[in-house]
PDB file of C-alpha atoms in Angstrom:
ATOM      1  CA  MET A   1     -17.159 -13.547   5.640  1.00 32.00           C
ATOM      2  CA  GLU A   2     -16.300 -15.369   2.561  1.00 40.00           C
ATOM      3  CA  GLY A   3     -16.962 -13.643  -0.746  1.00 42.00           C
ATOM      4  CA  MET A   4     -17.858 -14.251  -4.290  1.00 40.00           C
ATOM      5  CA  SER A   5     -15.373 -13.073  -7.440  1.00 43.00           C
ATOM      6  CA  PRO A   6     -16.553 -12.109 -10.430  1.00 43.00           C
ATOM      7  CA  ASP A   7     -16.029 -15.022 -12.697  1.00 43.00           C
ATOM      8  CA  GLY A   8     -18.131 -16.975  -9.682  1.00 46.00           C
ATOM      9  CA  ARG A   9     -15.387 -18.380  -7.592  1.00 47.00           C
ATOM     10  CA  ILE A  10     -16.152 -18.614  -4.147  1.00 58.00           C
ATOM     11  CA  GLY A  11     -13.118 -17.912  -1.178  1.00 81.00           C
ATOM     12  CA  ARG A  12     -11.829 -14.908   1.169  1.00 91.00           C
ATOM     13  CA  THR A  13     -10.457 -11.722  -0.577  1.00 94.00           C
ATOM     14  CA  VAL A  14      -6.837 -10.131   0.308  1.00 95.00           C
ATOM     15  CA  PHE A  15      -6.051  -6.438  -0.357  1.00 97.00           C
ATOM     16  CA  LEU A  16      -2.695  -6.330  -1.812  1.00 95.00           C
ATOM     17  CA  PHE A  17      -0.635  -2.823  -0.909  1.00 95.00           C
ATOM     18  CA  PRO A  18       2.615  -3.283  -2.727  1.00 90.00           C
ATOM     19  CA  ALA A  19       5.509  -1.453  -2.643  1.00 84.00           C
ATOM     20  CA  SER A  20       5.763  -0.490  -6.175  1.00 70.00           C
ATOM     21  CA  ALA A  21       5.560   3.244  -7.409  1.00 53.00           C
ATOM     22  CA  SER A  22       5.640   2.542 -11.280  1.00 57.00           C
ATOM     23  CA  PRO A  23       2.186   3.982 -12.116  1.00 58.00           C
ATOM     24  CA  HIS A  24      -0.076   2.204 -14.788  1.00 61.00           C
ATOM     25  CA  PRO A  25      -0.878   4.392 -17.738  1.00 57.00           C
ATOM     26  CA  GLY A  26      -3.660   6.806 -16.228  1.00 59.00           C
ATOM     27  CA  THR A  27      -3.380   5.943 -12.899  1.00 65.00           C
ATOM     28  CA  GLY A  28      -4.766   9.187 -10.785  1.00 68.00           C
ATOM     29  CA  TRP A  29      -6.464  10.502 -14.042  1.00 73.00           C
ATOM     30  CA  GLU A  30      -9.091   8.361 -14.374  1.00 82.00           C
ATOM     31  CA  LEU A  31     -10.267   7.973 -11.277  1.00 88.00           C
ATOM     32  CA  LEU A  32     -10.142  11.968 -10.262  1.00 86.00           C
ATOM     33  CA  ALA A  33     -12.133  12.465 -13.352  1.00 84.00           C
ATOM     34  CA  ALA A  34     -14.844   9.769 -12.308  1.00 89.00           C
ATOM     35  CA  PHE A  35     -15.387   9.397  -8.789  1.00 94.00           C
ATOM     36  CA  PRO A  36     -15.777  12.507  -6.604  1.00 95.00           C
ATOM     37  CA  VAL A  37     -14.916  10.039  -3.316  1.00 96.00           C
ATOM     38  CA  PHE A  38     -11.774   9.130  -4.748  1.00 95.00           C
ATOM     39  CA  THR A  39     -10.557  12.832  -5.167  1.00 94.00           C
ATOM     40  CA  GLU A  40     -11.962  14.158  -1.880  1.00 96.00           C
ATOM     41  CA  ALA A  41     -10.285  11.111  -0.133  1.00 96.00           C
ATOM     42  CA  LEU A  42      -6.579  11.888  -2.448  1.00 94.00           C
ATOM     43  CA  ASP A  43      -6.992  15.825  -1.180  1.00 95.00           C
ATOM     44  CA  ALA A  44      -7.109  15.068   2.115  1.00 96.00           C
ATOM     45  CA  ILE A  45      -4.198  12.828   2.088  1.00 97.00           C
ATOM     46  CA  CYS A  46      -2.060  15.199   0.174  1.00 95.00           C
ATOM     47  CA  ALA A  47      -2.957  18.045   2.368  1.00 96.00           C
ATOM     48  CA  ARG A  48      -0.956  15.725   5.314  1.00 97.00           C
ATOM     49  CA  LEU A  49       1.701  14.599   3.411  1.00 97.00           C
ATOM     50  CA  ASP A  50       2.747  18.099   1.173  1.00 96.00           C
ATOM     51  CA  PRO A  51       4.152  19.392   4.272  1.00 96.00           C
ATOM     52  CA  TYR A  52       6.923  16.630   3.914  1.00 95.00           C
ATOM     53  CA  LEU A  53       7.743  17.179   0.208  1.00 93.00           C
ATOM     54  CA  GLU A  54       9.192  19.417  -1.825  1.00 89.00           C
ATOM     55  CA  LEU A  55       6.529  19.821  -4.344  1.00 87.00           C
ATOM     56  CA  PRO A  56       2.590  19.438  -3.817  1.00 90.00           C
ATOM     57  CA  LEU A  57       1.975  15.596  -4.257  1.00 90.00           C
ATOM     58  CA  LYS A  58      -1.031  15.507  -6.467  1.00 87.00           C
ATOM     59  CA  SER A  59       0.922  17.925  -9.017  1.00 82.00           C
ATOM     60  CA  VAL A  60       3.477  15.264  -9.260  1.00 81.00           C
ATOM     61  CA  LEU A  61       0.687  12.212  -9.420  1.00 80.00           C
ATOM     62  CA  CYS A  62      -1.263  14.128 -12.076  1.00 75.00           C
ATOM     63  CA  LEU A  63       1.536  15.721 -13.682  1.00 62.00           C
ATOM     64  CA  ALA A  64       0.392  16.425 -17.454  1.00 46.00           C
ATOM     65  CA  ASP A  65       3.635  15.583 -18.882  1.00 44.00           C
ATOM     66  CA  ARG A  66       3.197  11.856 -18.530  1.00 54.00           C
ATOM     67  CA  ALA A  67       6.246  10.952 -20.091  1.00 54.00           C
ATOM     68  CA  GLN A  68       7.947  12.962 -17.084  1.00 54.00           C
ATOM     69  CA  ARG A  69       5.980  11.606 -14.292  1.00 52.00           C
ATOM     70  CA  PRO A  70       7.159   8.219 -13.919  1.00 53.00           C
ATOM     71  CA  ALA A  71      10.388   9.635 -13.251  1.00 57.00           C
ATOM     72  CA  LEU A  72       9.597  12.004 -10.837  1.00 61.00           C
ATOM     73  CA  VAL A  73       7.099   9.863  -8.674  1.00 61.00           C
ATOM     74  CA  GLU A  74       9.879   7.224  -8.485  1.00 64.00           C
ATOM     75  CA  ARG A  75      12.486   9.411  -6.693  1.00 74.00           C
ATOM     76  CA  VAL A  76      12.813   8.460  -3.338  1.00 73.00           C
ATOM     77  CA  SER A  77      11.577  11.738  -1.934  1.00 77.00           C
ATOM     78  CA  PHE A  78       7.820  11.001  -3.736  1.00 84.00           C
ATOM     79  CA  SER A  79       7.756   7.486  -4.208  1.00 85.00           C
ATOM     80  CA  GLY A  80       6.658   6.469  -0.336  1.00 90.00           C
ATOM     81  CA  PRO A  81       4.078   9.138   0.011  1.00 92.00           C
ATOM     82  CA  ALA A  82       2.927   8.351  -3.851  1.00 89.00           C
ATOM     83  CA  VAL A  83       2.248   5.114  -3.000  1.00 90.00           C
ATOM     84  CA  PHE A  84       0.266   5.440  -0.082  1.00 94.00           C
ATOM     85  CA  ALA A  85      -1.465   8.707  -1.098  1.00 94.00           C
ATOM     86  CA  LEU A  86      -2.911   6.420  -4.316  1.00 92.00           C
ATOM     87  CA  GLN A  87      -3.738   2.925  -1.864  1.00 94.00           C
ATOM     88  CA  ALA A  88      -5.540   5.035   0.486  1.00 96.00           C
ATOM     89  CA  ALA A  89      -7.678   6.997  -1.727  1.00 95.00           C
ATOM     90  CA  GLN A  90      -8.423   3.375  -3.223  1.00 95.00           C
ATOM     91  CA  TYR A  91      -9.315   1.715  -0.698  1.00 97.00           C
ATOM     92  CA  ARG A  92     -11.727   4.808   0.199  1.00 97.00           C
ATOM     93  CA  LEU A  93     -13.315   4.345  -3.246  1.00 96.00           C
ATOM     94  CA  LEU A  94     -13.308   0.713  -2.690  1.00 95.00           C
ATOM     95  CA  GLN A  95     -15.534   1.272   0.385  1.00 95.00           C
ATOM     96  CA  SER A  96     -17.876   3.245  -1.510  1.00 95.00           C
ATOM     97  CA  TRP A  97     -18.442   0.608  -3.549  1.00 93.00           C
ATOM     98  CA  GLY A  98     -19.203  -1.618  -0.859  1.00 92.00           C
ATOM     99  CA  LEU A  99     -16.020  -4.069  -1.494  1.00 93.00           C
ATOM    100  CA  GLN A 100     -14.596  -4.753   2.110  1.00 92.00           C
ATOM    101  CA  PRO A 101     -11.461  -7.216   2.326  1.00 95.00           C
ATOM    102  CA  ASP A 102     -11.635 -10.362   4.887  1.00 95.00           C
ATOM    103  CA  VAL A 103      -7.449  -9.764   5.090  1.00 96.00           C
ATOM    104  CA  LEU A 104      -4.638  -7.131   4.007  1.00 97.00           C
ATOM    105  CA  PHE A 105      -1.438  -8.089   2.762  1.00 95.00           C
ATOM    106  CA  GLY A 106       1.323  -4.896   3.225  1.00 92.00           C
ATOM    107  CA  HIS A 107       4.586  -5.583   1.012  1.00 89.00           C
ATOM    108  CA  ALA A 108       7.528  -3.149   1.672  1.00 86.00           C
ATOM    109  CA  ALA A 109       6.778   0.900   1.329  1.00 84.00           C
ATOM    110  CA  GLY A 110       2.794  -0.589   1.198  1.00 90.00           C
ATOM    111  CA  ARG A 111       2.821  -1.858   4.510  1.00 92.00           C
ATOM    112  CA  MET A 112       1.697   1.626   6.334  1.00 94.00           C
ATOM    113  CA  GLY A 113      -0.916   1.721   3.786  1.00 95.00           C
ATOM    114  CA  ALA A 114      -2.287  -1.860   4.775  1.00 96.00           C
ATOM    115  CA  ALA A 115      -1.571  -0.961   8.229  1.00 96.00           C
ATOM    116  CA  PHE A 116      -3.681   2.061   7.891  1.00 97.00           C
ATOM    117  CA  ALA A 117      -6.706   0.049   5.800  1.00 97.00           C
ATOM    118  CA  ALA A 118      -6.740  -2.137   9.089  1.00 96.00           C
ATOM    119  CA  GLY A 119      -7.038   0.345  11.461  1.00 96.00           C
ATOM    120  CA  VAL A 120      -3.616   0.116  13.181  1.00 96.00           C
ATOM    121  CA  PHE A 121      -2.865   3.636  12.538  1.00 96.00           C
ATOM    122  CA  SER A 122      -5.305   6.683  12.177  1.00 96.00           C
ATOM    123  CA  LEU A 123      -4.531   8.963   9.075  1.00 97.00           C
ATOM    124  CA  ALA A 124      -2.901  11.300  10.537  1.00 97.00           C
ATOM    125  CA  GLU A 125      -0.472   9.036  11.899  1.00 97.00           C
ATOM    126  CA  ALA A 126       0.332   7.182   8.766  1.00 97.00           C
ATOM    127  CA  CYS A 127       0.941  10.581   6.665  1.00 97.00           C
ATOM    128  CA  HIS A 128       3.287  11.787   9.553  1.00 97.00           C
ATOM    129  CA  ALA A 129       5.289   8.609   9.007  1.00 97.00           C
ATOM    130  CA  VAL A 130       5.134   8.339   5.645  1.00 96.00           C
ATOM    131  CA  GLY A 131       5.814  11.771   5.231  1.00 96.00           C
ATOM    132  CA  THR A 132       8.976  11.715   7.920  1.00 96.00           C
ATOM    133  CA  LEU A 133      10.532   8.657   6.130  1.00 94.00           C
ATOM    134  CA  ALA A 134      10.614  10.245   2.604  1.00 92.00           C
ATOM    135  CA  ARG A 135      12.072  13.475   3.960  1.00 93.00           C
ATOM    136  CA  LEU A 136      14.696  11.484   5.987  1.00 92.00           C
ATOM    137  CA  LEU A 137      15.511   9.412   2.816  1.00 88.00           C
ATOM    138  CA  SER A 138      15.547  12.279   0.312  1.00 86.00           C
ATOM    139  CA  SER A 139      17.824  14.225   2.371  1.00 84.00           C
ATOM    140  CA  LEU A 140      20.918  11.236   2.034  1.00 81.00           C
ATOM    141  CA  PRO A 141      23.546  10.787  -0.086  1.00 77.00           C
ATOM    142  CA  ASP A 142      23.665   8.157  -2.963  1.00 69.00           C
ATOM    143  CA  THR A 143      24.261   4.852  -0.461  1.00 82.00           C
ATOM    144  CA  GLU A 144      24.024   1.143  -0.348  1.00 63.00           C
ATOM    145  CA  PRO A 145      21.664  -0.723   2.155  1.00 60.00           C
ATOM    146  CA  GLY A 146      23.914  -0.994   5.638  1.00 61.00           C
ATOM    147  CA  SER A 147      25.186   2.134   4.732  1.00 76.00           C
ATOM    148  CA  PRO A 148      25.906   4.474   8.448  1.00 84.00           C
ATOM    149  CA  HIS A 149      23.777   7.308   6.869  1.00 83.00           C
ATOM    150  CA  LEU A 150      21.171   4.532   6.143  1.00 86.00           C
ATOM    151  CA  ASP A 151      21.288   3.289   9.730  1.00 86.00           C
ATOM    152  CA  HIS A 152      21.370   6.573  11.248  1.00 90.00           C
ATOM    153  CA  ALA A 153      18.053   7.942   9.193  1.00 90.00           C
ATOM    154  CA  LEU A 154      16.116   4.287  10.193  1.00 90.00           C
ATOM    155  CA  LYS A 155      17.063   5.325  13.802  1.00 92.00           C
ATOM    156  CA  ALA A 156      15.563   8.818  13.523  1.00 94.00           C
ATOM    157  CA  TYR A 157      12.518   7.141  12.028  1.00 94.00           C
ATOM    158  CA  GLY A 158      12.176   5.137  14.994  1.00 94.00           C
ATOM    159  CA  ARG A 159      12.261   7.816  16.999  1.00 95.00           C
ATOM    160  CA  THR A 160       9.178   8.936  14.913  1.00 96.00           C
ATOM    161  CA  LEU A 161       7.184   5.925  15.488  1.00 95.00           C
ATOM    162  CA  ALA A 162       7.428   5.582  19.271  1.00 96.00           C
ATOM    163  CA  THR A 163       5.357   8.432  19.105  1.00 96.00           C
ATOM    164  CA  LEU A 164       2.382   7.122  17.653  1.00 96.00           C
ATOM    165  CA  HIS A 165      -0.140   5.441  19.282  1.00 95.00           C
ATOM    166  CA  PRO A 166      -0.912   1.986  17.001  1.00 94.00           C
ATOM    167  CA  GLN A 167      -3.681  -0.066  17.904  1.00 93.00           C
ATOM    168  CA  PRO A 168      -4.085  -3.525  17.342  1.00 93.00           C
ATOM    169  CA  PRO A 169      -5.541  -4.627  13.767  1.00 95.00           C
ATOM    170  CA  ARG A 170      -9.507  -4.289  13.271  1.00 94.00           C
ATOM    171  CA  LEU A 171      -8.918  -6.280  10.196  1.00 95.00           C
ATOM    172  CA  PRO A 172      -6.570  -9.527   9.702  1.00 96.00           C
ATOM    173  CA  LEU A 173      -3.163  -7.997   8.759  1.00 96.00           C
ATOM    174  CA  VAL A 174      -0.375 -10.243   7.335  1.00 95.00           C
ATOM    175  CA  SER A 175       2.827  -9.537   7.618  1.00 92.00           C
ATOM    176  CA  ASP A 176       5.605  -9.820   4.356  1.00 90.00           C
ATOM    177  CA  VAL A 177       8.501  -9.724   6.965  1.00 89.00           C
ATOM    178  CA  THR A 178       7.085 -13.045   9.271  1.00 90.00           C
ATOM    179  CA  ALA A 179       4.389 -14.040   6.815  1.00 91.00           C
ATOM    180  CA  ARG A 180       2.241 -13.857   9.786  1.00 93.00           C
ATOM    181  CA  PRO A 181      -0.725 -12.382  11.206  1.00 94.00           C
ATOM    182  CA  VAL A 182      -0.029  -9.431  12.824  1.00 92.00           C
ATOM    183  CA  GLY A 183      -0.672  -9.158  16.616  1.00 90.00           C
ATOM    184  CA  ALA A 184       0.901  -7.330  19.500  1.00 88.00           C
ATOM    185  CA  GLU A 185       4.021  -6.405  17.502  1.00 89.00           C
ATOM    186  CA  THR A 186       1.784  -3.174  15.905  1.00 90.00           C
ATOM    187  CA  ARG A 187       2.845  -1.577  19.437  1.00 91.00           C
ATOM    188  CA  ASP A 188       6.545  -2.365  18.889  1.00 92.00           C
ATOM    189  CA  PRO A 189       8.197   0.962  17.142  1.00 92.00           C
ATOM    190  CA  GLU A 190      11.211  -1.327  15.444  1.00 90.00           C
ATOM    191  CA  PHE A 191       8.245  -3.750  13.288  1.00 90.00           C
ATOM    192  CA  TRP A 192       7.632  -0.743  11.444  1.00 91.00           C
ATOM    193  CA  ILE A 193      11.027   0.285  10.314  1.00 88.00           C
ATOM    194  CA  PRO A 194      11.504  -0.993   6.535  1.00 81.00           C
ATOM    195  CA  ARG A 195      13.553  -4.153   6.674  1.00 76.00           C
ATOM    196  CA  SER A 196      14.575  -7.189   4.277  1.00 74.00           C
ATOM    197  CA  PRO A 197      14.327  -9.637   3.333  1.00 77.00           C
ATOM    198  CA  VAL A 198      10.580  -9.609   2.659  1.00 81.00           C
ATOM    199  CA  ARG A 199       8.772 -13.154   2.598  1.00 88.00           C
ATOM    200  CA  VAL A 200       6.104 -12.614  -0.335  1.00 87.00           C
ATOM    201  CA  ALA A 201       5.647 -16.558  -1.159  1.00 87.00           C
ATOM    202  CA  ASP A 202       5.674 -17.441   2.431  1.00 89.00           C
ATOM    203  CA  ALA A 203       2.521 -14.920   2.815  1.00 91.00           C
ATOM    204  CA  VAL A 204       1.030 -16.188  -0.457  1.00 89.00           C
ATOM    205  CA  GLU A 205       1.082 -19.749   0.798  1.00 89.00           C
ATOM    206  CA  LEU A 206      -0.225 -18.893   4.176  1.00 91.00           C
ATOM    207  CA  LEU A 207      -3.075 -16.649   2.636  1.00 92.00           C
ATOM    208  CA  HIS A 208      -4.084 -19.541   0.277  1.00 89.00           C
ATOM    209  CA  GLN A 209      -4.349 -21.670   3.230  1.00 89.00           C
ATOM    210  CA  GLN A 210      -6.669 -19.694   4.821  1.00 89.00           C
ATOM    211  CA  GLY A 211      -9.237 -19.955   2.299  1.00 90.00           C
ATOM    212  CA  VAL A 212      -7.791 -16.584  -0.110  1.00 91.00           C
ATOM    213  CA  ARG A 213      -8.865 -16.943  -3.501  1.00 89.00           C
ATOM    214  CA  THR A 214      -9.474 -13.666  -5.017  1.00 91.00           C
ATOM    215  CA  TRP A 215      -6.364 -11.027  -5.164  1.00 93.00           C
ATOM    216  CA  LEU A 216      -6.823  -7.246  -5.174  1.00 95.00           C
ATOM    217  CA  GLU A 217      -3.887  -5.118  -5.541  1.00 94.00           C
ATOM    218  CA  LEU A 218      -4.272  -1.160  -4.958  1.00 95.00           C
ATOM    219  CA  GLY A 219      -1.957   1.316  -5.883  1.00 90.00           C
ATOM    220  CA  PRO A 220      -0.406   2.689  -9.075  1.00 85.00           C
ATOM    221  CA  GLY A 221       0.750  -0.723 -10.707  1.00 84.00           C
ATOM    222  CA  ASP A 222       0.316  -4.638 -10.757  1.00 85.00           C
ATOM    223  CA  LEU A 223       3.542  -5.492  -8.979  1.00 83.00           C
ATOM    224  CA  LEU A 224       2.446  -8.475  -6.793  1.00 84.00           C
ATOM    225  CA  THR A 225      -0.359  -9.800  -9.475  1.00 84.00           C
ATOM    226  CA  ARG A 226       2.084 -10.281 -11.699  1.00 81.00           C
ATOM    227  CA  VAL A 227       4.467 -11.952  -9.201  1.00 79.00           C
ATOM    228  CA  LEU A 228       1.459 -14.733  -7.840  1.00 79.00           C
ATOM    229  CA  PRO A 229       1.752 -16.837 -10.447  1.00 74.00           C
ATOM    230  CA  ARG A 230       5.693 -17.323  -9.528  1.00 74.00           C
ATOM    231  CA  CYS A 231       4.567 -18.397  -6.186  1.00 73.00           C
ATOM    232  CA  PRO A 232       3.503 -21.062  -4.645  1.00 67.00           C
ATOM    233  CA  PRO A 233       1.186 -22.689  -4.063  1.00 66.00           C
ATOM    234  CA  ASP A 234      -0.435 -23.739  -7.607  1.00 66.00           C
ATOM    235  CA  GLY A 235      -4.288 -23.638  -7.534  1.00 65.00           C
ATOM    236  CA  PRO A 236      -6.648 -21.252  -9.319  1.00 67.00           C
ATOM    237  CA  VAL A 237      -7.003 -17.584  -8.216  1.00 74.00           C
ATOM    238  CA  THR A 238      -8.807 -14.418  -9.423  1.00 87.00           C
ATOM    239  CA  ALA A 239      -6.385 -11.462  -9.449  1.00 90.00           C
ATOM    240  CA  PHE A 240      -6.854  -7.980  -9.862  1.00 93.00           C
ATOM    241  CA  ALA A 241      -5.407  -4.979 -10.083  1.00 91.00           C
ATOM    242  CA  MET A 242      -7.086  -1.430  -9.155  1.00 92.00           C
ATOM    243  CA  ALA A 243      -4.886   0.529 -11.028  1.00 87.00           C
ATOM    244  CA  ARG A 244      -6.230  -1.428 -14.666  1.00 87.00           C
ATOM    245  CA  ASP A 245      -9.214  -3.260 -13.722  1.00 91.00           C
ATOM    246  CA  TRP A 246     -11.601  -0.876 -12.033  1.00 91.00           C
ATOM    247  CA  PRO A 247     -13.869  -0.283 -14.398  1.00 91.00           C
ATOM    248  CA  LEU A 248     -14.423  -4.926 -13.423  1.00 90.00           C
ATOM    249  CA  LEU A 249     -14.397  -3.595  -9.855  1.00 91.00           C
ATOM    250  CA  GLN A 250     -16.945  -0.850  -9.646  1.00 88.00           C
ATOM    251  CA  ALA A 251     -19.016  -3.382 -11.339  1.00 83.00           C
ATOM    252  CA  GLY A 252     -19.788  -6.251  -9.340  1.00 70.00           C
ATOM    253  CA  PRO A 253     -19.079  -7.510  -5.831  1.00 66.00           C
ATOM    254  CA  LEU A 254     -16.215  -9.568  -5.194  1.00 65.00           C
TER     255      LEU A 254
END
């Protein structure tokens, strides 16, 4: 089903789930204060993630010392869980406003949030995967990509993924690795292990070819909406970031 953006452009809508953990000013605080639906969703998600973390995740996301919050959220032990928790809770809030995507795209650490929104993983399974990966990465010494320590951690993560029960996507889901729609490969644990390079520009081109003209970024910042102007093809698009534009999104349909 095609939707209409607030400025009147007609086209399909993609929800973007990026890897960025750098919080936009006010992320968490504003939505917690304004929307019980968001608060309830975030509380439920944090309760599932907290057993894997050294501090309660909600206390990190909503740290009163806003100067200290970004440095803590960006630590490897919190960055993945923080991104997932905000994206999943924001997705629940958008649903309560009647906003639905035509297609989903997850980038790097945001891949699990997109998979959860697409119905590939249950909340319990997604939180188990995200929490396990955060715990494994936080136990590593300072290391480079491709190091034996990292390889060992990712193999352990693969064993966790193999215990999950992924389902076919209920919503179209585009991969940042293949830049193609995701299908049967969701059942392969190896598919969900972090890898590079990712093909953001190619995925953007595919989505544009599929009629996407409205781009809505979930999470703590606006990473992908800032990248969009540098990705082919050129053409009119309408881009929003939930952390920045939620009052506009609440006001009307896309």
